[in-house]
Amino acid sequence: AFFIDRVFGMAKSVVKAYELDDSGTTALPDSRSNVAPHNRLDHLTHVGFAKLLSGDGLAGLYRRWAEDFATRLKILHIGEDWVEDADIMEYWANPLVSALNKALAGPLLEAIDPEFTRNFLKFLPYVPPLMKGLPRWWIPEGYRLRTGLTKTVQQWQSIARACFKESDIDSDGDADRWWGCKAFREREAFLSRVDNWDHAAVASSDFGLLWGANQNVHWAAVWTVVEGFKDESILARVREELQDANFESNFDIDKLLSLPLLNSVYAEVMRLRVEVQHVLYSKHEVIRINEWIFPKQRIVIVPAGPAHLDEDFWNSRDGKHPVDTFWADRFLVYPNDPFSGPSKKKLTTLDVGDKCEMGEDRGRPKYKESGIASSFIPYGIGERTCPGRFFARREIIAFCATIINDYDVELLTSEKSFKNGSTFYGLGTMRPLKRIPFRVRKRRIV
């Protein structure tokens, strides 16, 4: 509750609904809870996220994002001549954020304010100081950006309320030009019924949803490109894998999700570049994490970093690939190599066969993520594991495949091991400590 109060400016009287909701996320409320059904914010938002990001809405959301991002790639006018930029993260963030916001909320945000995406990106670094409760006089720009962005969200929703008709819904039953997608239509329906909530409260909550959807995924996607292009051998292998799979466009996500090396690059980026501090709390029950039991009504914070860099767990090939460095093959199991795979544990025949998640050709490596759940937690743990993980994986892998397959990228720096910055520590995907200058052009196939 304090997060949406401090970061997104929701009125304290309205935030009370979050604080009072002890009914849980499941369909049936906790028997000890007296929260009215229309005030079950935790359950209602959880179900909405699940349907949008991992249920019926996932395919449509990915399709809309992929179509719009492909269009924005063309608008960048990357041709046969090199295009240089001082920051690879910032360069790609704009089209990625714009595409996802449009896929989620439709075209109105940028129609109302053409600077919405630019200001959205400017706002992100102010989230940590806002979390700490720094006052307006200390970070006036952060407050100014928040006010402007929230106003645009509120204007979008006011137009949607006035203009939306059921006949505006696309044939897929999901997207529409006013609310963007079914999830926002349903959020409008249930949030407007919460006690003491008004349109300003709904706007603050939905601004928070847009922030959560965008905060981490795009930078993880760009990290895969950085890692792919900084090592010519990795680049050649990924391109060969894409060529062997007859990859043509990012729409064929099922094909991309079956490629072992590409998925291993994705997973290694999530292991190395994500530091999320997962917060757990239960009013009525103790919290169980593996063999540990924590008392109820206590905040438990589970950081991903120590688990992701645990030298006793992760395979480093006897130190050849230290856990604090990128190794593209860390999540690959090679059939004839019992010492391959993500963990130090020696593989068995079962590991190489049935437990490998992808591929039928036993002569080729297979991507392996099973059996490491306690040490690989980029999306959190338990019932509050990030519901956006299925979409995030799709975007990251599709972006990586598209840029590596269709473009040449050169990192204009002598650095080979990029350190994480601390600005977004604990919130998810870390940004580089320093800007990474680069240049890009359409791929020249020799």
CSV table of C-alpha atoms in Angstrom, one decimal:
chain,number,residue,atom,x,y,z
A,1,ALA,CA,0.0,0.0,0.0
A,2,PHE,CA,2.8,2.4,0.8
A,3,PHE,CA,4.2,1.9,-2.7
A,4,ILE,CA,1.2,3.1,-4.6
A,5,ASP,CA,0.8,5.9,-2.1
A,6,ARG,CA,4.3,7.2,-2.3
A,7,VAL,CA,5.2,6.4,-5.9
A,8,PHE,CA,1.9,7.0,-7.7
A,9,GLY,CA,0.4,9.6,-5.5
A,10,MET,CA,-2.8,7.8,-4.5
A,11,ALA,CA,-4.7,9.6,-1.7
A,12,LYS,CA,-4.1,8.1,1.7
A,13,SER,CA,-7.9,7.7,2.3
A,14,VAL,CA,-8.1,5.6,-0.8
A,15,VAL,CA,-5.0,3.5,-0.1
A,16,LYS,CA,-6.8,2.3,3.1
A,17,ALA,CA,-8.7,-0.2,0.9
A,18,TYR,CA,-5.4,-2.0,0.2
A,19,GLU,CA,-4.4,-2.0,3.9
A,20,LEU,CA,-7.8,-3.4,5.0
A,21,ASP,CA,-7.9,-6.2,2.5
A,22,ASP,CA,-6.9,-9.4,4.3
A,23,SER,CA,-9.0,-11.7,2.2
A,24,GLY,CA,-6.2,-13.2,0.1
A,25,THR,CA,-5.7,-13.8,-3.6
A,26,THR,CA,-7.8,-16.9,-4.0
A,27,ALA,CA,-11.4,-17.1,-5.3
A,28,LEU,CA,-12.7,-17.9,-1.8
A,29,PRO,CA,-11.8,-15.3,0.8
A,30,ASP,CA,-10.0,-16.3,3.9
A,31,SER,CA,-12.6,-17.4,6.4
A,32,ARG,CA,-11.2,-15.0,9.0
A,33,SER,CA,-11.7,-12.0,6.7
A,34,ASN,CA,-14.6,-9.6,6.8
A,35,VAL,CA,-13.8,-7.7,3.6
A,36,ALA,CA,-16.8,-7.2,1.4
A,37,PRO,CA,-16.6,-8.9,-2.1
A,38,HIS,CA,-16.4,-5.6,-3.9
A,39,ASN,CA,-13.4,-4.5,-1.8
A,40,ARG,CA,-11.3,-7.6,-2.4
A,41,LEU,CA,-8.6,-5.7,-4.2
A,42,ASP,CA,-5.9,-8.3,-3.8
A,43,HIS,CA,-8.0,-11.1,-5.4
A,44,LEU,CA,-9.6,-8.9,-8.1
A,45,THR,CA,-6.3,-7.4,-9.3
A,46,HIS,CA,-4.5,-10.8,-9.1
A,47,VAL,CA,-7.1,-12.5,-11.2
A,48,GLY,CA,-7.0,-9.6,-13.7
A,49,PHE,CA,-3.2,-9.8,-14.0
A,50,ALA,CA,-3.3,-13.6,-14.4
A,51,LYS,CA,-5.9,-13.4,-17.3
A,52,LEU,CA,-4.1,-10.6,-19.1
A,53,LEU,CA,-0.5,-11.9,-18.7
A,54,SER,CA,-0.7,-15.6,-18.4
A,55,GLY,CA,-4.2,-16.6,-19.4
A,56,ASP,CA,-6.6,-15.9,-22.3
A,57,GLY,CA,-5.2,-12.4,-22.9
A,58,LEU,CA,-1.5,-13.4,-23.3
A,59,ALA,CA,-1.7,-14.4,-27.0
A,60,GLY,CA,-3.5,-11.2,-28.0
A,61,LEU,CA,-1.2,-9.0,-25.9
A,62,TYR,CA,1.9,-10.5,-27.5
A,63,ARG,CA,0.4,-10.2,-31.0
A,64,ARG,CA,-0.4,-6.5,-30.5
A,65,TRP,CA,3.0,-5.8,-29.0
A,66,ALA,CA,4.8,-7.6,-31.8
A,67,GLU,CA,2.9,-5.9,-34.6
A,68,ASP,CA,3.3,-2.4,-33.1
A,69,PHE,CA,7.0,-3.0,-32.3
A,70,ALA,CA,7.6,-4.1,-35.9
A,71,THR,CA,6.1,-0.9,-37.1
A,72,ARG,CA,8.2,1.2,-34.7
A,73,LEU,CA,11.3,-0.5,-35.9
A,74,LYS,CA,10.6,0.7,-39.4
A,75,ILE,CA,10.1,4.2,-38.1
A,76,LEU,CA,13.6,4.2,-36.7
A,77,HIS,CA,14.8,4.1,-40.4
A,78,ILE,CA,17.8,1.9,-39.7
A,79,GLY,CA,19.4,1.4,-43.1
A,80,GLU,CA,22.6,0.1,-44.5
A,81,ASP,CA,24.6,3.0,-43.0
A,82,TRP,CA,25.6,3.0,-39.4
A,83,VAL,CA,23.4,4.9,-36.9
A,84,GLU,CA,25.2,5.8,-33.7
A,85,ASP,CA,23.7,6.5,-30.2
A,86,ALA,CA,25.3,7.2,-26.8
A,87,ASP,CA,23.1,4.8,-24.9
A,88,ILE,CA,21.9,1.4,-26.2
A,89,MET,CA,19.4,1.0,-23.4
A,90,GLU,CA,17.7,4.4,-24.0
A,91,TYR,CA,17.7,3.9,-27.7
A,92,TRP,CA,15.6,0.7,-27.6
A,93,ALA,CA,13.5,1.6,-24.6
A,94,ASN,CA,11.4,4.2,-26.3
A,95,PRO,CA,9.9,1.9,-29.0
A,96,LEU,CA,9.6,-1.0,-26.6
A,97,VAL,CA,7.7,1.1,-24.0
A,98,SER,CA,5.5,2.7,-26.6
A,99,ALA,CA,4.6,-0.7,-28.2
A,100,LEU,CA,3.7,-2.3,-24.8
A,101,ASN,CA,1.7,0.7,-23.6
A,102,LYS,CA,-0.3,0.7,-26.8
A,103,ALA,CA,-0.8,-3.1,-26.6
A,104,LEU,CA,-2.1,-2.7,-23.1
A,105,ALA,CA,-4.0,0.6,-23.1
A,106,GLY,CA,-4.6,1.4,-26.8
A,107,PRO,CA,-3.5,4.5,-28.8
A,108,LEU,CA,-5.0,7.3,-26.6
A,109,LEU,CA,-2.1,7.9,-24.2
A,110,GLU,CA,0.3,9.1,-26.9
A,111,ALA,CA,-2.6,10.7,-28.9
A,112,ILE,CA,-3.4,12.9,-25.8
A,113,ASP,CA,0.3,13.6,-25.0
A,114,PRO,CA,2.9,12.8,-27.7
A,115,GLU,CA,5.5,13.1,-25.0
A,116,PHE,CA,3.9,10.5,-22.8
A,117,THR,CA,6.6,7.8,-23.5
A,118,ARG,CA,9.5,10.2,-23.2
A,119,ASN,CA,8.1,11.5,-19.8
A,120,PHE,CA,7.3,7.9,-18.7
A,121,LEU,CA,11.0,7.0,-19.2
A,122,LYS,CA,12.2,10.2,-17.4
A,123,PHE,CA,9.9,9.3,-14.5
A,124,LEU,CA,11.4,5.8,-13.9
A,125,PRO,CA,14.6,6.9,-12.1
A,126,TYR,CA,12.5,8.9,-9.6
A,127,VAL,CA,10.7,5.8,-8.4
A,128,PRO,CA,13.4,4.8,-5.8
A,129,PRO,CA,13.6,8.2,-4.2
A,130,LEU,CA,9.8,8.4,-4.2
A,131,MET,CA,9.7,5.1,-2.4
A,132,LYS,CA,11.9,6.5,0.3
A,133,GLY,CA,9.4,9.4,0.8
A,134,LEU,CA,11.6,12.2,-0.4
A,135,PRO,CA,9.6,15.4,-0.4
A,136,ARG,CA,8.5,17.5,-3.4
A,137,TRP,CA,11.1,20.2,-2.8
A,138,TRP,CA,13.9,17.7,-3.0
A,139,ILE,CA,12.8,16.0,-6.3
A,140,PRO,CA,10.4,18.5,-7.9
A,141,GLU,CA,10.9,17.0,-11.4
A,142,GLY,CA,9.8,13.6,-10.1
A,143,TYR,CA,6.6,15.0,-8.7
A,144,ARG,CA,6.0,17.1,-11.8
A,145,LEU,CA,6.4,14.1,-14.1
A,146,ARG,CA,4.1,12.0,-11.9
A,147,THR,CA,1.4,14.6,-12.0
A,148,GLY,CA,1.5,15.0,-15.7
A,149,LEU,CA,1.5,11.2,-16.4
A,150,THR,CA,-1.3,10.6,-14.0
A,151,LYS,CA,-3.3,13.4,-15.6
A,152,THR,CA,-2.8,11.8,-19.1
A,153,VAL,CA,-4.0,8.4,-17.7
A,154,GLN,CA,-7.0,10.1,-16.2
A,155,GLN,CA,-7.8,11.9,-19.5
A,156,TRP,CA,-7.5,8.6,-21.4
A,157,GLN,CA,-9.9,6.9,-19.0
A,158,SER,CA,-12.4,9.8,-19.2
A,159,ILE,CA,-12.5,9.5,-23.0
A,160,ALA,CA,-12.8,5.7,-22.8
A,161,ARG,CA,-15.7,5.9,-20.4
A,162,ALA,CA,-17.5,8.4,-22.7
A,163,CYS,CA,-16.8,6.7,-26.0
A,164,PHE,CA,-16.6,2.9,-25.5
A,165,LYS,CA,-19.3,0.7,-26.9
A,166,GLU,CA,-19.4,-3.1,-26.8
A,167,SER,CA,-19.3,-3.1,-30.7
A,168,ASP,CA,-15.8,-1.6,-30.4
A,169,ILE,CA,-14.3,-4.8,-29.2
A,170,ASP,CA,-12.2,-6.6,-31.8
A,171,SER,CA,-13.2,-10.1,-33.1
A,172,ASP,CA,-10.7,-11.6,-30.6
A,173,GLY,CA,-13.0,-10.5,-27.8
A,174,ASP,CA,-10.1,-8.7,-26.1
A,175,ALA,CA,-8.7,-5.5,-27.7
A,176,ASP,CA,-10.6,-2.2,-28.3
A,177,ARG,CA,-9.5,1.2,-29.4
A,178,TRP,CA,-10.6,3.0,-26.2
A,179,TRP,CA,-9.6,0.9,-23.2
A,180,GLY,CA,-6.9,-1.0,-25.1
A,181,CYS,CA,-7.8,-4.5,-23.8
A,182,LYS,CA,-10.3,-6.5,-21.8
A,183,ALA,CA,-8.2,-6.3,-18.6
A,184,PHE,CA,-8.5,-2.5,-18.4
A,185,ARG,CA,-12.3,-2.7,-19.1
A,186,GLU,CA,-12.7,-5.2,-16.2
A,187,ARG,CA,-10.4,-3.1,-13.9
A,188,GLU,CA,-12.7,-0.1,-14.6
A,189,ALA,CA,-15.7,-2.2,-13.6
A,190,PHE,CA,-14.4,-3.5,-10.3
A,191,LEU,CA,-12.2,-0.6,-9.2
A,192,SER,CA,-15.0,1.9,-9.6
A,193,ARG,CA,-17.0,-0.2,-7.0
A,194,VAL,CA,-14.4,-0.1,-4.3
A,195,ASP,CA,-15.4,2.0,-1.3
A,196,ASN,CA,-14.3,5.6,-1.5
A,197,TRP,CA,-12.6,5.1,-4.8
A,198,ASP,CA,-13.0,7.8,-7.5
A,199,HIS,CA,-11.7,8.3,-11.0
A,200,ALA,CA,-8.4,9.7,-9.7
A,201,ALA,CA,-7.8,6.6,-7.6
A,202,VAL,CA,-8.4,4.3,-10.6
A,203,ALA,CA,-6.0,6.4,-12.7
A,204,SER,CA,-3.3,6.1,-10.0
A,205,SER,CA,-3.8,2.4,-9.8
A,206,ASP,CA,-3.7,1.9,-13.6
A,207,PHE,CA,-0.6,4.1,-13.9
A,208,GLY,CA,1.0,1.7,-11.4
A,209,LEU,CA,0.0,-1.2,-13.6
A,210,LEU,CA,1.7,0.4,-16.6
A,211,TRP,CA,4.8,1.1,-14.6
A,212,GLY,CA,4.9,-2.5,-13.4
A,213,ALA,CA,4.4,-3.9,-16.9
A,214,ASN,CA,7.3,-1.7,-18.3
A,215,GLN,CA,9.8,-1.4,-15.4
A,216,ASN,CA,11.9,-4.5,-16.1
A,217,VAL,CA,11.1,-6.4,-19.3
A,218,HIS,CA,12.6,-4.0,-21.9
A,219,TRP,CA,15.9,-3.6,-20.2
A,220,ALA,CA,16.3,-7.3,-19.8
A,221,ALA,CA,15.6,-7.6,-23.6
A,222,VAL,CA,18.3,-5.1,-24.4
A,223,TRP,CA,20.8,-6.9,-22.1
A,224,THR,CA,20.3,-10.0,-24.3
A,225,VAL,CA,21.4,-8.0,-27.3
A,226,VAL,CA,24.4,-6.5,-25.4
A,227,GLU,CA,25.5,-10.0,-24.4
A,228,GLY,CA,24.9,-11.4,-27.9
A,229,PHE,CA,26.9,-8.8,-29.8
A,230,LYS,CA,29.8,-8.4,-27.4
A,231,ASP,CA,30.9,-11.9,-28.1
A,232,GLU,CA,31.3,-12.9,-31.8
A,233,SER,CA,31.1,-16.6,-31.0
A,234,ILE,CA,27.8,-16.3,-29.2
A,235,LEU,CA,26.5,-14.1,-32.0
A,236,ALA,CA,27.4,-16.6,-34.7
A,237,ARG,CA,25.9,-19.5,-32.7
A,238,VAL,CA,22.6,-17.7,-32.1
A,239,ARG,CA,22.4,-16.6,-35.8
A,240,GLU,CA,23.1,-20.2,-36.8
A,241,GLU,CA,20.3,-21.5,-34.5
A,242,LEU,CA,17.9,-19.0,-36.0
A,243,GLN,CA,18.8,-19.9,-39.5
A,244,ASP,CA,18.5,-23.6,-38.8
A,245,ALA,CA,15.0,-22.9,-37.5
A,246,ASN,CA,14.0,-20.8,-40.6
A,247,PHE,CA,13.3,-17.9,-38.3
A,248,GLU,CA,11.6,-15.1,-40.3
A,249,SER,CA,9.6,-12.9,-37.8
A,250,ASN,CA,9.0,-12.4,-34.1
A,251,PHE,CA,5.4,-13.5,-34.6
A,252,ASP,CA,6.4,-17.2,-34.6
A,253,ILE,CA,7.0,-17.2,-30.8
A,254,ASP,CA,6.4,-20.9,-30.4
A,255,LYS,CA,9.4,-21.6,-32.6
A,256,LEU,CA,11.6,-19.1,-30.7
A,257,LEU,CA,10.6,-20.7,-27.3
A,258,SER,CA,11.9,-24.0,-28.6
A,259,LEU,CA,15.4,-22.8,-29.4
A,260,PRO,CA,17.9,-24.0,-26.6
A,261,LEU,CA,20.7,-21.4,-26.9
A,262,LEU,CA,18.4,-18.4,-27.3
A,263,ASN,CA,16.5,-19.5,-24.2
A,264,SER,CA,19.7,-20.0,-22.3
A,265,VAL,CA,20.8,-16.5,-23.2
A,266,TYR,CA,17.5,-15.2,-21.9
A,267,ALA,CA,17.8,-17.2,-18.6
A,268,GLU,CA,21.4,-16.2,-18.0
A,269,VAL,CA,20.5,-12.5,-18.4
A,270,MET,CA,17.7,-12.9,-15.9
A,271,ARG,CA,20.1,-14.6,-13.5
A,272,LEU,CA,22.8,-12.1,-13.8
A,273,ARG,CA,20.9,-8.8,-14.4
A,274,VAL,CA,17.8,-9.1,-12.2
A,275,GLU,CA,17.9,-8.1,-8.5
A,276,VAL,CA,14.3,-8.2,-7.2
A,277,GLN,CA,13.5,-8.1,-3.5
A,278,HIS,CA,10.3,-10.2,-3.2
A,279,VAL,CA,8.1,-9.1,-0.4
A,280,LEU,CA,5.9,-11.6,1.4
A,281,TYR,CA,3.3,-10.9,4.1
A,282,SER,CA,0.4,-12.9,5.6
A,283,LYS,CA,-2.0,-11.7,8.2
A,284,HIS,CA,-3.5,-15.1,9.1
A,285,GLU,CA,-0.9,-17.8,8.3
A,286,VAL,CA,2.8,-18.4,8.8
A,287,ILE,CA,5.0,-18.0,5.7
A,288,ARG,CA,6.8,-21.1,4.5
A,289,ILE,CA,9.9,-20.9,2.2
A,290,ASN,CA,11.6,-24.2,1.7
A,291,GLU,CA,12.5,-25.4,5.2
A,292,TRP,CA,12.1,-22.0,6.8
A,293,ILE,CA,9.0,-20.9,8.7
A,294,PHE,CA,8.3,-17.2,9.3
A,295,PRO,CA,5.7,-15.8,11.7
A,296,LYS,CA,2.5,-14.3,10.4
A,297,GLN,CA,2.1,-10.5,10.3
A,298,ARG,CA,5.8,-10.0,9.6
A,299,ILE,CA,7.2,-8.7,6.4
A,300,VAL,CA,9.6,-11.2,4.8
A,301,ILE,CA,12.0,-10.0,2.0
A,302,VAL,CA,13.5,-12.6,-0.3
A,303,PRO,CA,16.3,-11.1,-2.5
A,304,ALA,CA,17.2,-12.8,-5.8
A,305,GLY,CA,20.8,-11.7,-5.9
A,306,PRO,CA,22.3,-14.1,-3.3
A,307,ALA,CA,20.5,-17.0,-4.8
A,308,HIS,CA,21.5,-16.0,-8.4
A,309,LEU,CA,25.2,-15.7,-7.4
A,310,ASP,CA,25.4,-18.7,-5.1
A,311,GLU,CA,28.8,-20.4,-5.9
A,312,ASP,CA,27.8,-23.5,-4.1
A,313,PHE,CA,24.8,-24.1,-6.4
A,314,TRP,CA,25.6,-22.7,-9.9
A,315,ASN,CA,27.7,-24.6,-12.4
A,316,SER,CA,30.9,-22.6,-13.2
A,317,ARG,CA,32.9,-25.4,-14.8
A,318,ASP,CA,35.3,-25.4,-11.9
A,319,GLY,CA,35.6,-21.6,-12.0
A,320,LYS,CA,36.1,-21.3,-15.8
A,321,HIS,CA,32.8,-19.4,-16.0
A,322,PRO,CA,32.4,-17.5,-12.6
A,323,VAL,CA,28.9,-17.0,-11.4
A,324,ASP,CA,29.2,-13.2,-11.6
A,325,THR,CA,29.9,-13.4,-15.3
A,326,PHE,CA,27.7,-14.1,-18.4
A,327,TRP,CA,28.0,-17.6,-19.8
A,328,ALA,CA,25.6,-18.3,-22.6
A,329,ASP,CA,25.7,-22.1,-22.1
A,330,ARG,CA,24.9,-22.1,-18.4
A,331,PHE,CA,21.3,-23.4,-18.8
A,332,LEU,CA,22.2,-25.9,-21.5
A,333,VAL,CA,22.4,-29.7,-21.0
A,334,TYR,CA,24.6,-31.6,-23.4
A,335,PRO,CA,23.6,-35.3,-23.7
A,336,ASN,CA,27.2,-36.6,-23.6
A,337,ASP,CA,28.3,-34.2,-20.8
A,338,PRO,CA,27.1,-35.1,-17.3
A,339,PHE,CA,28.8,-32.0,-15.9
A,340,SER,CA,26.7,-29.6,-18.1
A,341,GLY,CA,23.6,-27.8,-17.0
A,342,PRO,CA,22.8,-24.9,-14.7
A,343,SER,CA,23.7,-26.5,-11.3
A,344,LYS,CA,26.8,-28.2,-10.0
A,345,LYS,CA,25.0,-31.4,-9.4
A,346,LYS,CA,26.1,-34.1,-11.8
A,347,LEU,CA,23.4,-35.0,-14.3
A,348,THR,CA,21.7,-38.3,-14.5
A,349,THR,CA,20.2,-40.1,-17.5
A,350,LEU,CA,16.8,-38.7,-16.3
A,351,ASP,CA,18.1,-35.2,-16.3
A,352,VAL,CA,19.4,-35.4,-19.8
A,353,GLY,CA,16.2,-37.1,-21.0
A,354,ASP,CA,12.8,-36.6,-19.4
A,355,LYS,CA,13.6,-33.5,-17.4
A,356,CYS,CA,15.0,-31.5,-20.3
A,357,GLU,CA,12.3,-29.2,-21.4
A,358,MET,CA,13.0,-28.7,-25.0
A,359,GLY,CA,14.0,-30.5,-28.2
A,360,GLU,CA,13.7,-34.0,-29.4
A,361,ASP,CA,17.1,-34.5,-30.9
A,362,ARG,CA,19.2,-36.1,-28.1
A,363,GLY,CA,22.4,-35.2,-30.0
A,364,ARG,CA,21.8,-31.5,-29.4
A,365,PRO,CA,21.9,-29.4,-26.2
A,366,LYS,CA,18.6,-28.8,-24.4
A,367,TYR,CA,17.5,-25.9,-22.4
A,368,LYS,CA,17.0,-26.8,-18.7
A,369,GLU,CA,15.3,-24.7,-16.1
A,370,SER,CA,13.6,-27.4,-14.1
A,371,GLY,CA,15.0,-28.4,-10.7
A,372,ILE,CA,16.4,-25.0,-9.9
A,373,ALA,CA,13.3,-23.1,-8.6
A,374,SER,CA,14.8,-22.3,-5.2
A,375,SER,CA,17.9,-20.7,-6.8
A,376,PHE,CA,16.5,-19.1,-9.9
A,377,ILE,CA,13.9,-16.5,-8.8
A,378,PRO,CA,13.9,-13.6,-11.2
A,379,TYR,CA,10.1,-13.3,-11.0
A,380,GLY,CA,9.8,-14.0,-7.3
A,381,ILE,CA,8.3,-16.9,-5.5
A,382,GLY,CA,5.1,-18.5,-4.3
A,383,GLU,CA,1.6,-17.3,-5.1
A,384,ARG,CA,2.8,-13.8,-5.8
A,385,THR,CA,5.3,-14.8,-8.5
A,386,CYS,CA,5.2,-12.1,-11.2
A,387,PRO,CA,2.2,-12.9,-13.5
A,388,GLY,CA,3.9,-11.1,-16.3
A,389,ARG,CA,6.7,-13.7,-16.6
A,390,PHE,CA,5.2,-15.5,-19.6
A,391,PHE,CA,4.8,-12.3,-21.6
A,392,ALA,CA,8.2,-11.0,-20.5
A,393,ARG,CA,9.9,-14.2,-21.7
A,394,ARG,CA,8.2,-13.8,-25.1
A,395,GLU,CA,9.2,-10.2,-25.5
A,396,ILE,CA,12.8,-10.7,-24.4
A,397,ILE,CA,13.3,-13.7,-26.7
A,398,ALA,CA,11.5,-12.1,-29.7
A,399,PHE,CA,13.4,-8.9,-29.4
A,400,CYS,CA,16.8,-10.7,-29.0
A,401,ALA,CA,16.0,-12.9,-32.1
A,402,THR,CA,14.8,-10.0,-34.2
A,403,ILE,CA,17.8,-7.7,-33.5
A,404,ILE,CA,20.4,-10.4,-33.8
A,405,ASN,CA,18.8,-11.8,-37.0
A,406,ASP,CA,18.1,-8.6,-38.8
A,407,TYR,CA,20.7,-6.0,-37.7
A,408,ASP,CA,24.4,-5.5,-37.1
A,409,VAL,CA,25.3,-3.9,-33.8
A,410,GLU,CA,28.7,-2.7,-32.6
A,411,LEU,CA,29.3,-1.7,-28.9
A,412,LEU,CA,31.5,1.4,-29.0
A,413,THR,CA,33.4,0.6,-25.8
A,414,SER,CA,36.4,-1.4,-24.9
A,415,GLU,CA,34.5,-2.8,-21.9
A,416,LYS,CA,33.6,-6.5,-22.0
A,417,SER,CA,32.2,-7.0,-18.5
A,418,PHE,CA,29.5,-4.5,-17.9
A,419,LYS,CA,28.7,-3.8,-14.2
A,420,ASN,CA,25.2,-3.3,-12.9
A,421,GLY,CA,24.2,0.1,-11.6
A,422,SER,CA,22.5,0.5,-8.2
A,423,THR,CA,19.7,2.9,-9.1
A,424,PHE,CA,17.0,0.2,-9.5
A,425,TYR,CA,18.5,-2.3,-7.0
A,426,GLY,CA,15.7,-4.4,-5.5
A,427,LEU,CA,13.1,-3.4,-8.2
A,428,GLY,CA,14.1,-6.0,-10.8
A,429,THR,CA,16.2,-5.6,-13.9
A,430,MET,CA,19.4,-3.6,-13.2
A,431,ARG,CA,20.6,-1.0,-15.7
A,432,PRO,CA,24.3,-0.7,-16.7
A,433,LEU,CA,26.5,1.3,-14.3
A,434,LYS,CA,27.6,3.4,-17.3
A,435,ARG,CA,26.0,4.1,-20.6
A,436,ILE,CA,26.9,1.7,-23.4
A,437,PRO,CA,27.4,3.6,-26.7
A,438,PHE,CA,26.7,1.7,-29.9
A,439,ARG,CA,25.9,1.8,-33.5
A,440,VAL,CA,23.4,-0.2,-35.6
A,441,ARG,CA,22.6,-0.9,-39.2
A,442,LYS,CA,20.7,-3.4,-41.3
A,443,ARG,CA,22.5,-6.7,-41.3
A,444,ARG,CA,24.9,-7.4,-44.1
A,445,ILE,CA,25.0,-11.0,-44.9
A,446,VAL,CA,28.3,-12.0,-46.5
